[in-house]
mmCIF file of C-alpha atoms in Angstrom:
data_model
loop_
_atom_site.group_PDB
_atom_site.id
_atom_site.type_symbol
_atom_site.label_atom_id
_atom_site.label_comp_id
_atom_site.label_asym_id
_atom_site.label_seq_id
_atom_site.Cartn_x
_atom_site.Cartn_y
_atom_site.Cartn_z
ATOM 1 C CA UNK C 1 0.000 0.000 0.000
ATOM 2 C CA UNK C 2 2.809 2.405 0.843
ATOM 3 C CA UNK C 3 4.419 1.917 -2.560
ATOM 4 C CA UNK C 4 1.090 2.490 -4.320
ATOM 5 C CA UNK C 5 0.500 5.693 -2.392
ATOM 6 C CA UNK C 6 3.975 6.996 -3.201
ATOM 7 C CA UNK C 7 3.550 6.174 -6.878
ATOM 8 C CA UNK C 8 0.176 7.957 -6.946
ATOM 9 C CA UNK C 9 1.682 11.025 -5.258
ATOM 10 C CA UNK C 10 4.558 11.024 -7.728
ATOM 11 C CA UNK C 11 2.063 11.185 -10.600
ATOM 12 C CA UNK C 12 -0.252 13.696 -8.879
ATOM 13 C CA UNK C 13 1.797 15.587 -6.283
ATOM 14 C CA UNK C 14 -0.973 18.132 -5.573
ATOM 15 C CA UNK C 15 -3.935 15.785 -5.391
ATOM 16 C CA UNK C 16 -5.419 16.710 -2.015
ATOM 17 C CA UNK C 17 -7.428 13.494 -1.643
ATOM 18 C CA UNK C 18 -4.402 11.269 -2.214
ATOM 19 C CA UNK C 19 -2.173 13.355 0.055
ATOM 20 C CA UNK C 20 -4.774 13.361 2.817
ATOM 21 C CA UNK C 21 -5.391 9.625 2.515
ATOM 22 C CA UNK C 22 -1.658 8.967 2.701
ATOM 23 C CA UNK C 23 -1.398 11.189 5.761
ATOM 24 C CA UNK C 24 -4.070 9.079 7.453
ATOM 25 C CA UNK C 25 -2.328 5.873 6.318
ATOM 26 C CA UNK C 26 1.095 6.758 7.730
ATOM 27 C CA UNK C 27 -0.537 7.926 10.981
ATOM 28 C CA UNK C 28 -2.847 4.975 11.555
ATOM 29 C CA UNK C 29 -0.897 2.121 9.968
ATOM 30 C CA UNK C 30 2.756 3.131 10.126
ATOM 31 C CA UNK C 31 2.413 5.314 13.250
ATOM 32 C CA UNK C 32 4.775 7.867 11.746
ATOM 33 C CA UNK C 33 3.248 11.021 13.159
ATOM 34 C CA UNK C 34 5.879 13.397 11.764
ATOM 35 C CA UNK C 35 5.339 12.118 8.230
ATOM 36 C CA UNK C 36 1.572 12.209 8.725
ATOM 37 C CA UNK C 37 1.719 15.876 9.658
ATOM 38 C CA UNK C 38 3.801 16.638 6.574
ATOM 39 C CA UNK C 39 1.283 14.984 4.229
ATOM 40 C CA UNK C 40 -1.757 16.440 5.968
ATOM 41 C CA UNK C 41 -0.172 19.876 5.608
ATOM 42 C CA UNK C 42 0.567 19.279 1.938
ATOM 43 C CA UNK C 43 -3.009 18.111 1.392
ATOM 44 C CA UNK C 44 -4.454 21.249 2.984
ATOM 45 C CA UNK C 45 -2.079 23.480 1.023
ATOM 46 C CA UNK C 46 -3.266 21.771 -2.171
ATOM 47 C CA UNK C 47 -6.941 22.317 -1.285
ATOM 48 C CA UNK C 48 -7.518 24.656 1.682
ATOM 49 C CA UNK C 49 -11.279 24.032 1.647
ATOM 50 C CA UNK C 50 -11.249 20.244 1.692
ATOM 51 C CA UNK C 51 -13.387 19.577 4.768
ATOM 52 C CA UNK C 52 -12.384 15.910 5.025
ATOM 53 C CA UNK C 53 -8.659 16.656 5.206
ATOM 54 C CA UNK C 54 -9.177 19.570 7.581
ATOM 55 C CA UNK C 55 -11.281 17.361 9.835
ATOM 56 C CA UNK C 56 -8.806 14.473 9.786
ATOM 57 C CA UNK C 57 -5.912 16.793 10.548
ATOM 58 C CA UNK C 58 -7.866 18.478 13.340
ATOM 59 C CA UNK C 59 -8.588 15.082 14.919
ATOM 60 C CA UNK C 60 -4.917 14.108 14.507
ATOM 61 C CA UNK C 61 -3.785 17.319 16.207
ATOM 62 C CA UNK C 62 -6.317 16.769 18.981
ATOM 63 C CA UNK C 63 -5.998 13.044 19.656
ATOM 64 C CA UNK C 64 -2.387 12.346 18.662
ATOM 65 C CA UNK C 65 -0.430 15.571 18.983
ATOM 66 C CA UNK C 66 -2.394 17.050 21.854
ATOM 67 C CA UNK C 67 -2.185 20.462 20.182
ATOM 68 C CA UNK C 68 -5.595 21.751 21.182
ATOM 69 C CA UNK C 69 -5.080 25.276 19.908
ATOM 70 C CA UNK C 70 -4.263 24.188 16.355
ATOM 71 C CA UNK C 71 -6.861 21.431 16.505
ATOM 72 C CA UNK C 72 -9.538 23.992 17.320
ATOM 73 C CA UNK C 73 -8.487 26.207 14.422
ATOM 74 C CA UNK C 74 -8.624 23.319 11.957
ATOM 75 C CA UNK C 75 -11.940 22.055 13.323
ATOM 76 C CA UNK C 76 -13.378 25.547 12.806
ATOM 77 C CA UNK C 77 -12.147 25.611 9.235
ATOM 78 C CA UNK C 78 -13.476 22.096 8.603
ATOM 79 C CA UNK C 79 -17.014 22.782 9.823
ATOM 80 C CA UNK C 80 -17.116 25.979 7.767
ATOM 81 C CA UNK C 81 -16.275 24.023 4.609
ATOM 82 C CA UNK C 82 -18.972 21.375 4.777
ATOM 83 C CA UNK C 83 -21.521 19.430 6.798
ATOM 84 C CA UNK C 84 -19.819 16.158 7.653
ATOM 85 C CA UNK C 85 -21.342 14.224 10.553
ATOM 86 C CA UNK C 86 -18.029 12.679 11.641
ATOM 87 C CA UNK C 87 -16.265 16.046 11.720
ATOM 88 C CA UNK C 88 -19.153 17.772 13.490
ATOM 89 C CA UNK C 89 -19.292 14.998 16.072
ATOM 90 C CA UNK C 90 -15.537 15.010 16.619
ATOM 91 C CA UNK C 91 -15.546 18.776 17.071
ATOM 92 C CA UNK C 92 -18.437 18.566 19.519
ATOM 93 C CA UNK C 93 -16.554 15.929 21.500
ATOM 94 C CA UNK C 94 -13.418 18.107 21.455
ATOM 95 C CA UNK C 95 -15.368 21.118 22.733
ATOM 96 C CA UNK C 96 -16.967 19.025 25.460
ATOM 97 C CA UNK C 97 -13.909 17.171 26.712
ATOM 98 C CA UNK C 98 -11.028 19.535 26.028
ATOM 99 C CA UNK C 99 -12.631 22.993 26.159
ATOM 100 C CA UNK C 100 -15.395 22.253 28.688
ATOM 101 C CA UNK C 101 -17.687 24.295 26.455
ATOM 102 C CA UNK C 102 -20.862 22.269 26.817
ATOM 103 C CA UNK C 103 -23.143 24.865 25.233
ATOM 104 C CA UNK C 104 -21.147 25.018 21.995
ATOM 105 C CA UNK C 105 -20.624 21.251 22.080
ATOM 106 C CA UNK C 106 -24.406 20.798 22.170
ATOM 107 C CA UNK C 107 -24.762 23.076 19.147
ATOM 108 C CA UNK C 108 -22.429 20.890 17.097
ATOM 109 C CA UNK C 109 -23.881 17.619 18.379
ATOM 110 C CA UNK C 110 -27.284 18.831 17.187
ATOM 111 C CA UNK C 111 -25.827 19.732 13.790
ATOM 112 C CA UNK C 112 -24.123 16.344 13.538
ATOM 113 C CA UNK C 113 -27.353 14.494 14.339
ATOM 114 C CA UNK C 114 -29.308 16.632 11.878
ATOM 115 C CA UNK C 115 -26.832 15.809 9.103
ATOM 116 C CA UNK C 116 -26.855 12.060 9.831
ATOM 117 C CA UNK C 117 -29.785 11.058 12.097
ATOM 118 C CA UNK C 118 -28.644 7.426 12.398
ATOM 119 C CA UNK C 119 -25.004 8.089 13.318
ATOM 120 C CA UNK C 120 -24.868 5.875 16.414
ATOM 121 C CA UNK C 121 -21.741 7.330 18.003
ATOM 122 C CA UNK C 122 -22.905 10.939 17.656
ATOM 123 C CA UNK C 123 -26.318 10.060 19.063
ATOM 124 C CA UNK C 124 -24.738 8.323 22.052
ATOM 125 C CA UNK C 125 -22.231 11.121 22.603
ATOM 126 C CA UNK C 126 -24.998 13.696 22.631
ATOM 127 C CA UNK C 127 -27.000 11.508 24.994
ATOM 128 C CA UNK C 128 -24.038 11.377 27.390
ATOM 129 C CA UNK C 129 -23.740 15.173 27.313
ATOM 130 C CA UNK C 130 -27.450 15.513 28.064
ATOM 131 C CA UNK C 131 -27.272 13.040 30.932
ATOM 132 C CA UNK C 132 -24.009 13.861 32.643
ATOM 133 C CA UNK C 133 -23.659 17.583 31.937
ATOM 134 C CA UNK C 134 -27.260 18.778 31.731
ATOM 135 C CA UNK C 135 -28.955 16.199 33.963
ATOM 136 C CA UNK C 136 -31.670 15.738 31.329
ATOM 137 C CA UNK C 137 -32.188 12.006 31.742
ATOM 138 C CA UNK C 138 -35.465 11.876 29.850
ATOM 139 C CA UNK C 139 -34.043 13.358 26.646
ATOM 140 C CA UNK C 140 -30.791 11.442 27.110
ATOM 141 C CA UNK C 141 -32.748 8.183 27.216
ATOM 142 C CA UNK C 142 -34.397 9.072 23.903
ATOM 143 C CA UNK C 143 -31.048 9.648 22.223
ATOM 144 C CA UNK C 144 -29.476 6.552 23.778
ATOM 145 C CA UNK C 145 -32.318 4.445 22.364
ATOM 146 C CA UNK C 146 -31.874 6.043 18.952
ATOM 147 C CA UNK C 147 -28.158 5.233 19.127
ATOM 148 C CA UNK C 148 -28.747 1.594 20.048
ATOM 149 C CA UNK C 149 -31.416 1.224 17.360
ATOM 150 C CA UNK C 150 -29.046 2.691 14.772
ATOM 151 C CA UNK C 151 -26.415 0.010 15.471
ATOM 152 C CA UNK C 152 -27.563 -2.723 17.836
ATOM 153 C CA UNK C 153 -24.328 -4.629 17.198
ATOM 154 C CA UNK C 154 -22.075 -1.861 18.527
ATOM 155 C CA UNK C 155 -21.086 -3.066 21.996
ATOM 156 C CA UNK C 156 -19.538 0.291 22.937
ATOM 157 C CA UNK C 157 -22.808 2.124 22.285
ATOM 158 C CA UNK C 158 -24.716 -0.483 24.256
ATOM 159 C CA UNK C 159 -22.241 -0.176 27.138
ATOM 160 C CA UNK C 160 -22.772 3.602 27.152
ATOM 161 C CA UNK C 161 -26.513 3.061 27.479
ATOM 162 C CA UNK C 162 -26.224 0.434 30.201
ATOM 163 C CA UNK C 163 -23.813 2.666 32.145
ATOM 164 C CA UNK C 164 -26.368 5.464 31.907
ATOM 165 C CA UNK C 165 -29.196 3.245 33.159
ATOM 166 C CA UNK C 166 -27.057 2.173 36.107
ATOM 167 C CA UNK C 167 -25.775 5.674 36.856
ATOM 168 C CA UNK C 168 -29.270 7.064 37.461
ATOM 169 C CA UNK C 169 -30.538 4.257 39.692
ATOM 170 C CA UNK C 170 -29.885 6.104 42.969
ATOM 171 C CA UNK C 171 -30.960 9.614 41.911
ATOM 172 C CA UNK C 172 -33.730 8.968 39.403
ATOM 173 C CA UNK C 173 -36.977 7.486 40.744
ATOM 174 C CA UNK C 174 -37.958 6.528 37.211
ATOM 175 C CA UNK C 175 -34.826 4.415 36.628
ATOM 176 C CA UNK C 176 -36.880 1.209 36.594
ATOM 177 C CA UNK C 177 -39.183 2.761 33.973
ATOM 178 C CA UNK C 178 -36.160 3.590 31.811
ATOM 179 C CA UNK C 179 -34.889 0.022 32.110
ATOM 180 C CA UNK C 180 -38.322 -1.408 31.263
ATOM 181 C CA UNK C 181 -38.615 0.918 28.288
ATOM 182 C CA UNK C 182 -35.250 -0.243 27.002
ATOM 183 C CA UNK C 183 -36.229 -3.908 27.396
ATOM 184 C CA UNK C 184 -39.545 -3.342 25.622
ATOM 185 C CA UNK C 185 -37.811 -1.651 22.715
ATOM 186 C CA UNK C 186 -34.933 -4.158 22.455
ATOM 187 C CA UNK C 187 -36.376 -7.453 23.774
ATOM 188 C CA UNK C 188 -33.770 -9.583 21.996
ATOM 189 C CA UNK C 189 -30.754 -7.679 23.351
ATOM 190 C CA UNK C 190 -29.034 -10.105 25.724
ATOM 191 C CA UNK C 191 -26.722 -7.566 27.434
ATOM 192 C CA UNK C 192 -29.709 -5.364 28.300
ATOM 193 C CA UNK C 193 -31.683 -8.320 29.656
ATOM 194 C CA UNK C 194 -28.667 -9.387 31.713
ATOM 195 C CA UNK C 195 -28.169 -5.860 33.044
ATOM 196 C CA UNK C 196 -31.832 -5.526 33.944
ATOM 197 C CA UNK C 197 -31.611 -8.814 35.812
ATOM 198 C CA UNK C 198 -28.670 -7.439 37.788
ATOM 199 C CA UNK C 199 -30.605 -4.234 38.463
ATOM 200 C CA UNK C 200 -33.603 -6.202 39.739
ATOM 201 C CA UNK C 201 -31.382 -8.342 41.953
ATOM 202 C CA UNK C 202 -28.969 -5.724 43.308
ATOM 203 C CA UNK C 203 -31.134 -2.586 43.453
ATOM 204 C CA UNK C 204 -34.732 -3.774 43.826
ATOM 205 C CA UNK C 205 -33.934 -7.028 45.630
ATOM 206 C CA UNK C 206 -36.258 -9.046 43.387
ATOM 207 C CA UNK C 207 -34.279 -12.261 42.971
ATOM 208 C CA UNK C 208 -37.147 -14.184 41.380
ATOM 209 C CA UNK C 209 -37.777 -11.671 38.608
ATOM 210 C CA UNK C 210 -34.027 -11.210 38.172
ATOM 211 C CA UNK C 211 -33.618 -14.947 37.554
ATOM 212 C CA UNK C 212 -36.258 -14.746 34.817
ATOM 213 C CA UNK C 213 -34.313 -12.083 32.965
ATOM 214 C CA UNK C 214 -31.016 -13.918 33.448
ATOM 215 C CA UNK C 215 -32.659 -16.953 31.846
ATOM 216 C CA UNK C 216 -33.997 -14.885 28.933
ATOM 217 C CA UNK C 217 -30.539 -13.410 28.344
ATOM 218 C CA UNK C 218 -28.838 -16.809 28.410
ATOM 219 C CA UNK C 219 -31.359 -18.257 25.966
ATOM 220 C CA UNK C 220 -30.651 -15.497 23.464
ATOM 221 C CA UNK C 221 -26.895 -15.911 23.812
ATOM 222 C CA UNK C 222 -27.091 -19.677 23.222
ATOM 223 C CA UNK C 223 -29.434 -19.493 20.201
#
């Protein structure tokens, strides 16, 4: 792959898409961060309004280099150049976790979800912001369910939702309603059934009903 990339760049040295793709390749596959930065920079010089390359470089600066100032600048340029759900979601996450700017993060999460309504990770990330920063459990539950429905096979998304359901058990009187709602919507989801069984056993002290859900979960797993 490396040889093919280099040959393509030799033939088209100012092709922004090729340069950006090679920057991502050397970063993610070869773990050569210095070379990645060189090719990302060349890609952006070749096409300063290429939102994909700006977004990839911004994420690289944020997650790999830890250069939050330059990451922010490139994220801003990227979101001005196009509506890309991945970039909008990454920028929202950056604003939330690195800048502690929850209001602006919410703005970009909403944009990301509007652009791609079934983007599971963005839906779950927005749900987490609503739950843990705003304390809006009811709306968070809606977005968590949308995230799970968008990709039921994504274990990370499911873990986010289960963590949420557990996190509210001591402060939210309706926590059992949230769990029941999740089970009703995803009755064939073994991890949810297992988690609800644990909730019934550990929180509500209903060992009999808990055993029923443990059995349902095990039957799905063994099908």
